[in-house]
Phi, psi and omega in degrees: 000134179291165175302318184293316178298320179296319177296322178291321180294326180280348184087006180284329181234120187236122169264110186261089184295324185299325184250008176051055180216157174239126183243138178241114181269316182228141183204164173272122183298341177278355182237032184300310179306314181296317181294321178300314181297322177296314180300318179296318177299311178301323180293321176299314183297321183265002185056036174281151183236007178216133174250137180231130179237131174268093192264160173271149186302318184295338182271348189306311182303320181290322176295322177296326179293338180269007176103004177277162173226150179271124181258346180167190182221139170253107186290126175081009187302320181263077178049046177100345177268134183294145170258124173272119184275104182250134181230147171235125182261130187264352172226150178297321183301314182298336187275349188252125181288139181293321189213068185298323181291321177298317178299316182296318182297318182292324177297314178299319177299318183290316181298328178294340180257009188299133172061036180277076174082178180278162179297135177286155176288167177298146177293160179306141180094356181242147177225154183244142178204165170288142175279158179229168180303333178296343181269358190300319181293316180292324177295316178304317181295323181295315181292325177296324180289318188277325186241121174295321172225160181209154184294337180230161184282059182292347175280002181254114178304322177298321180295317178299316180298319181298315179300321179297325182281345181265277187210022182247128184249120185254144167233151181225154171253132181248152173218122185054036176081004179242152182283122178262333181204149179217153173205164181218162170243115178267106188269132170252094191296321184292341179259347179070027182228166183214138174259126174276124193203187178053042180276123182213135178238127180301138182310327179291349188236010179297142175084009179269357182070043185272334185288326181299316176295326177293320176299317180300316180296320181290321179298317178299316180295320180296317179298319176301325182274357181080022177259110190250358186239107186247146173208163174216145177249123187244150175297116187296332184258024176226126188285333193307301183290328178294320177294316180300313181297316180296314181299328188265018171089009177281150184248132180291132182227019176130175187228130178260113186281136180041054190282325184200167177272124182204138180070284184231356182161198175299136179221154172284146181236128177275144176263129174234134183235153175212079175291133180264001175219163177300150179247170178219155180282000000 
């Protein structure tokens, strides 16, 4: 197996066809030029238009010299060490945000609500529990209803079940025996970090304040598991999750332009972090 194939097998180097991007999680700092060339080759083959590097702080100048730009930071991503989010856009179109002012207005709205008290409990009539593989079909229907497109195939019950069997922990809020809201923590155990993601609220239950209690439950579970470095990526041009993250004590750390296909097409994603232990550069 070649070095590149081994990196792909380990998940260190990912060709994401669905979102037309190539991601590099781990690399040898002495081979940055070589890895850049590999990523560009893989991007040409896959018709990808964005390269993403989870970089180390000492390497940032070299990545910048190769045409990358820093879009943000995920604090504690590598077992407490910060990941510098570096991106290279291979087309001008991919590099340009569709609605930067909307995103900035929503960010300021969210920051104004930052850290406003503890998460409220679920409203009367709702209950919270961990999801199981038996919920996969209903979860897939929920994601299909809420999102026209999504970065991962969450509308496929088999995919949902597979993520549950690997490293993703789901919680749901139920109403009258049906799932009204769902969220998950996607754990990367070798890095000791988790992304709070896959947040979806059924249209009939929007505005009920369901996500904050789910976030609180996921954070409690992560602490129990010894996962102390949490982050979430939120749609920059949609207020709901940004406000939820800010209220729940997450800190804004940058914006990933045209990062993935979600809801209706490529969208910018805000980075919010909540390390439960000290981090380091």
